[in-house]
Amino acid sequence: MNSPLLISVAPNGARRTKADHAALPLAPGDIAGTASRCAAAGAALLHLHVRDGQGRHSLDPDHYRDALQAIGRATGSSLLVQVTTEACGLYAVDAQMHCVESLQPDAASFAIREFFPGEDVDARVAAFFAGQIRRGLACQFILYTPAEIHRLQQLVATGVIELPRPHALFVLGRYGDGPPSDPAALDAFLARWPRDWPWSVCAFGPAELAVMARAIELGGHVRVGFENNLQDADGRLLASNEARVQQVAALAAASGRPLLDAAGARTLFHLTAKES
């Protein structure tokens, strides 16, 4: 595979703190500095989480605006910024939708299990996705198990998600004492995934880099960063988010896959070019 590779970076996540890693960026200025260094290292998409004044996960649009402004000043148009709608046990779907509707971001991620928890589709959720897709939002759908692929396919087939080729993020492993990441776990996702639909993968734990290598080999895209993993393969702490981006960029170069820049990332999500 020599198709261009999208490297995304998730530099903080919803749960980790400075006690986990001193270089975890939480304040808007720190996130912006990390974003700039990750863009220089080869990342083209930033998966953004923000925190409140007590360091807790937040979907408050004002907290997002502070971070987005800081990132914009630091990176210009060199990154596509994707806001998360992750509930993290704190937010209901109304608050998740309100966040996106208030911000009108270029890109956002959505966990299928949070927005479509049962067989029935909430009419408000359907209207939300119809409106956001119509305005051109770059949607990425978070899938925690291969079984969730069938649900996404149903939503596309019935027109609830009106995208011919939705982009998903496969999540391998879990926080805490969940099952470890394993590059072979990609096979179960890809066995069900439509061949012409784009996909990315993230992985918890020190097997992260091995998972990224397998994804690069198989033609997928990758997401790395402190949200999912703090350790190198030998168990030692990674120095920084950008250090892992550099490692993945080196894997891509060795495999003959060029890196997408922000303009290429926007094209991957069928977005128009953005002025710097």
mmCIF file of N, CA and C in Angstrom, residues 218-276:
data_model
loop_
_atom_site.group_PDB
_atom_site.id
_atom_site.type_symbol
_atom_site.label_atom_id
_atom_site.label_comp_id
_atom_site.label_asym_id
_atom_site.label_seq_id
_atom_site.Cartn_x
_atom_site.Cartn_y
_atom_site.Cartn_z
ATOM 1 N N LEU A 218 -1.677 -2.334 6.076
ATOM 2 C CA LEU A 218 -2.971 -2.734 5.521
ATOM 3 C C LEU A 218 -3.703 -1.602 4.811
ATOM 4 N N GLY A 219 -3.104 -0.415 4.764
ATOM 5 C CA GLY A 219 -3.709 0.690 4.027
ATOM 6 C C GLY A 219 -4.630 1.575 4.827
ATOM 7 N N GLY A 220 -4.646 1.406 6.152
ATOM 8 C CA GLY A 220 -5.491 2.257 6.984
ATOM 9 C C GLY A 220 -4.783 3.523 7.405
ATOM 10 N N HIS A 221 -5.446 4.265 8.277
ATOM 11 C CA HIS A 221 -4.898 5.488 8.853
ATOM 12 C C HIS A 221 -4.750 5.278 10.356
ATOM 13 N N VAL A 222 -4.040 6.179 11.016
ATOM 14 C CA VAL A 222 -3.671 5.920 12.406
ATOM 15 C C VAL A 222 -3.927 7.123 13.297
ATOM 16 N N ARG A 223 -4.199 6.823 14.581
ATOM 17 C CA ARG A 223 -4.289 7.861 15.610
ATOM 18 C C ARG A 223 -3.451 7.437 16.794
ATOM 19 N N VAL A 224 -2.555 8.302 17.198
ATOM 20 C CA VAL A 224 -1.701 8.043 18.348
ATOM 21 C C VAL A 224 -1.858 9.183 19.340
ATOM 22 N N GLY A 225 -1.188 9.076 20.482
ATOM 23 C CA GLY A 225 -1.219 10.161 21.453
ATOM 24 C C GLY A 225 -1.521 9.685 22.851
ATOM 25 N N PHE A 226 -1.313 10.606 23.794
ATOM 26 C CA PHE A 226 -1.403 10.271 25.208
ATOM 27 C C PHE A 226 -2.815 9.915 25.661
ATOM 28 N N GLU A 227 -3.838 10.207 24.870
ATOM 29 C CA GLU A 227 -5.181 9.764 25.260
ATOM 30 C C GLU A 227 -5.215 8.247 25.437
ATOM 31 N N ASN A 228 -4.554 7.539 24.539
ATOM 32 C CA ASN A 228 -4.629 6.088 24.536
ATOM 33 C C ASN A 228 -3.402 5.403 25.110
ATOM 34 N N ASN A 229 -2.254 6.037 25.028
ATOM 35 C CA ASN A 229 -1.038 5.337 25.434
ATOM 36 C C ASN A 229 0.054 6.321 25.835
ATOM 37 N N LEU A 230 0.760 5.980 26.906
ATOM 38 C CA LEU A 230 1.875 6.787 27.401
ATOM 39 C C LEU A 230 3.216 6.071 27.273
ATOM 40 N N GLN A 231 3.208 4.813 26.841
ATOM 41 C CA GLN A 231 4.411 3.978 26.933
ATOM 42 C C GLN A 231 4.962 3.562 25.578
ATOM 43 N N ASP A 232 6.269 3.427 25.545
ATOM 44 C CA ASP A 232 6.915 2.819 24.395
ATOM 45 C C ASP A 232 6.797 1.302 24.530
ATOM 46 N N ALA A 233 7.265 0.581 23.520
ATOM 47 C CA ALA A 233 7.104 -0.873 23.517
ATOM 48 C C ALA A 233 7.819 -1.544 24.687
ATOM 49 N N ASP A 234 8.884 -0.897 25.193
ATOM 50 C CA ASP A 234 9.631 -1.478 26.310
ATOM 51 C C ASP A 234 9.059 -1.109 27.671
ATOM 52 N N GLY A 235 7.922 -0.396 27.685
ATOM 53 C CA GLY A 235 7.269 -0.036 28.928
ATOM 54 C C GLY A 235 7.676 1.305 29.496
ATOM 55 N N ARG A 236 8.726 1.915 28.938
ATOM 56 C CA ARG A 236 9.146 3.227 29.424
ATOM 57 C C ARG A 236 8.204 4.316 28.916
ATOM 58 N N LEU A 237 8.068 5.398 29.705
ATOM 59 C CA LEU A 237 7.214 6.502 29.289
ATOM 60 C C LEU A 237 7.751 7.152 28.022
ATOM 61 N N LEU A 238 6.850 7.455 27.101
ATOM 62 C CA LEU A 238 7.213 8.251 25.938
ATOM 63 C C LEU A 238 7.561 9.667 26.390
ATOM 64 N N ALA A 239 8.463 10.300 25.681
ATOM 65 C CA ALA A 239 8.874 11.655 26.053
ATOM 66 C C ALA A 239 7.763 12.663 25.807
ATOM 67 N N SER A 240 6.999 12.485 24.728
ATOM 68 C CA SER A 240 6.008 13.485 24.339
ATOM 69 C C SER A 240 5.083 12.900 23.290
ATOM 70 N N ASN A 241 3.995 13.594 23.029
ATOM 71 C CA ASN A 241 3.107 13.200 21.943
ATOM 72 C C ASN A 241 3.825 13.241 20.599
ATOM 73 N N GLU A 242 4.597 14.299 20.389
ATOM 74 C CA GLU A 242 5.253 14.460 19.093
ATOM 75 C C GLU A 242 6.315 13.380 18.854
ATOM 76 N N ALA A 243 6.884 12.836 19.953
ATOM 77 C CA ALA A 243 7.854 11.754 19.788
ATOM 78 C C ALA A 243 7.199 10.530 19.159
ATOM 79 N N ARG A 244 5.978 10.219 19.568
ATOM 80 C CA ARG A 244 5.270 9.085 18.966
ATOM 81 C C ARG A 244 4.864 9.401 17.534
ATOM 82 N N VAL A 245 4.449 10.633 17.253
ATOM 83 C CA VAL A 245 4.124 11.007 15.871
ATOM 84 C C VAL A 245 5.345 10.811 14.979
ATOM 85 N N GLN A 246 6.514 11.220 15.466
ATOM 86 C CA GLN A 246 7.745 11.046 14.689
ATOM 87 C C GLN A 246 8.013 9.571 14.404
ATOM 88 N N GLN A 247 7.781 8.709 15.384
ATOM 89 C CA GLN A 247 7.997 7.274 15.187
ATOM 90 C C GLN A 247 7.068 6.727 14.104
ATOM 91 N N VAL A 248 5.812 7.155 14.131
ATOM 92 C CA VAL A 248 4.851 6.674 13.139
ATOM 93 C C VAL A 248 5.191 7.220 11.753
ATOM 94 N N ALA A 249 5.624 8.474 11.700
ATOM 95 C CA ALA A 249 6.039 9.049 10.418
ATOM 96 C C ALA A 249 7.205 8.264 9.824
ATOM 97 N N ALA A 250 8.106 7.804 10.685
ATOM 98 C CA ALA A 250 9.233 6.993 10.212
ATOM 99 C C ALA A 250 8.746 5.652 9.671
ATOM 100 N N LEU A 251 7.766 5.045 10.334
ATOM 101 C CA LEU A 251 7.184 3.801 9.827
ATOM 102 C C LEU A 251 6.553 4.013 8.454
ATOM 103 N N ALA A 252 5.854 5.117 8.307
ATOM 104 C CA ALA A 252 5.217 5.415 7.030
ATOM 105 C C ALA A 252 6.260 5.585 5.924
ATOM 106 N N ALA A 253 7.349 6.299 6.238
ATOM 107 C CA ALA A 253 8.407 6.498 5.245
ATOM 108 C C ALA A 253 9.025 5.166 4.839
ATOM 109 N N ALA A 254 9.245 4.300 5.817
ATOM 110 C CA ALA A 254 9.852 2.995 5.528
ATOM 111 C C ALA A 254 8.931 2.127 4.670
ATOM 112 N N SER A 255 7.627 2.336 4.802
ATOM 113 C CA SER A 255 6.660 1.536 4.044
ATOM 114 C C SER A 255 6.324 2.147 2.694
ATOM 115 N N GLY A 256 6.833 3.341 2.426
ATOM 116 C CA GLY A 256 6.560 4.002 1.155
ATOM 117 C C GLY A 256 5.253 4.757 1.100
ATOM 118 N N ARG A 257 4.643 5.022 2.265
ATOM 119 C CA ARG A 257 3.391 5.776 2.284
ATOM 120 C C ARG A 257 3.674 7.237 2.628
ATOM 121 N N PRO A 258 3.399 8.154 1.716
ATOM 122 C CA PRO A 258 3.576 9.573 2.035
ATOM 123 C C PRO A 258 2.544 10.017 3.056
ATOM 124 N N LEU A 259 2.823 11.126 3.736
ATOM 125 C CA LEU A 259 1.912 11.636 4.756
ATOM 126 C C LEU A 259 0.966 12.668 4.174
ATOM 127 N N LEU A 260 -0.287 12.581 4.571
ATOM 128 C CA LEU A 260 -1.239 13.635 4.250
ATOM 129 C C LEU A 260 -0.933 14.856 5.092
ATOM 130 N N ASP A 261 -1.048 16.035 4.481
ATOM 131 C CA ASP A 261 -1.028 17.268 5.253
ATOM 132 C C ASP A 261 -2.467 17.644 5.566
ATOM 133 N N ALA A 262 -2.658 18.815 6.176
ATOM 134 C CA ALA A 262 -4.014 19.200 6.579
ATOM 135 C C ALA A 262 -4.949 19.315 5.382
ATOM 136 N N ALA A 263 -4.430 19.831 4.258
ATOM 137 C CA ALA A 263 -5.263 19.927 3.058
ATOM 138 C C ALA A 263 -5.669 18.538 2.583
ATOM 139 N N GLY A 264 -4.735 17.589 2.646
ATOM 140 C CA GLY A 264 -5.062 16.223 2.268
ATOM 141 C C GLY A 264 -6.053 15.585 3.220
ATOM 142 N N ALA A 265 -5.929 15.904 4.516
ATOM 143 C CA ALA A 265 -6.884 15.386 5.493
ATOM 144 C C ALA A 265 -8.279 15.918 5.202
ATOM 145 N N ARG A 266 -8.354 17.171 4.841
ATOM 146 C CA ARG A 266 -9.655 17.749 4.520
ATOM 147 C C ARG A 266 -10.256 17.070 3.287
ATOM 148 N N THR A 267 -9.409 16.768 2.313
ATOM 149 C CA THR A 267 -9.895 16.079 1.119
ATOM 150 C C THR A 267 -10.385 14.676 1.463
ATOM 151 N N LEU A 268 -9.671 14.006 2.365
ATOM 152 C CA LEU A 268 -10.086 12.666 2.803
ATOM 153 C C LEU A 268 -11.497 12.692 3.379
ATOM 154 N N PHE A 269 -11.825 13.773 4.077
ATOM 155 C CA PHE A 269 -13.163 13.926 4.652
ATOM 156 C C PHE A 269 -14.097 14.729 3.754
ATOM 157 N N HIS A 270 -13.654 14.976 2.525
ATOM 158 C CA HIS A 270 -14.464 15.692 1.524
ATOM 159 C C HIS A 270 -14.789 17.115 1.976
ATOM 160 N N LEU A 271 -13.818 17.772 2.621
ATOM 161 C CA LEU A 271 -13.986 19.163 2.989
ATOM 162 C C LEU A 271 -13.258 20.042 1.994
ATOM 163 N N THR A 272 -13.727 21.278 1.854
ATOM 164 C CA THR A 272 -13.058 22.228 0.970
ATOM 165 C C THR A 272 -11.843 22.800 1.674
ATOM 166 N N ALA A 273 -10.947 23.385 0.900
ATOM 167 C CA ALA A 273 -9.719 23.968 1.442
ATOM 168 C C ALA A 273 -10.062 25.101 2.400
ATOM 169 N N LYS A 274 -9.205 25.278 3.426
ATOM 170 C CA LYS A 274 -9.420 26.316 4.426
ATOM 171 C C LYS A 274 -8.333 27.365 4.294
ATOM 172 N N GLU A 275 -8.763 28.625 4.339
ATOM 173 C CA GLU A 275 -7.800 29.710 4.262
ATOM 174 C C GLU A 275 -6.936 29.746 5.503
ATOM 175 N N SER A 276 -5.634 30.083 5.342
ATOM 176 C CA SER A 276 -4.773 30.213 6.514
ATOM 177 C C SER A 276 -4.968 31.561 7.184
#
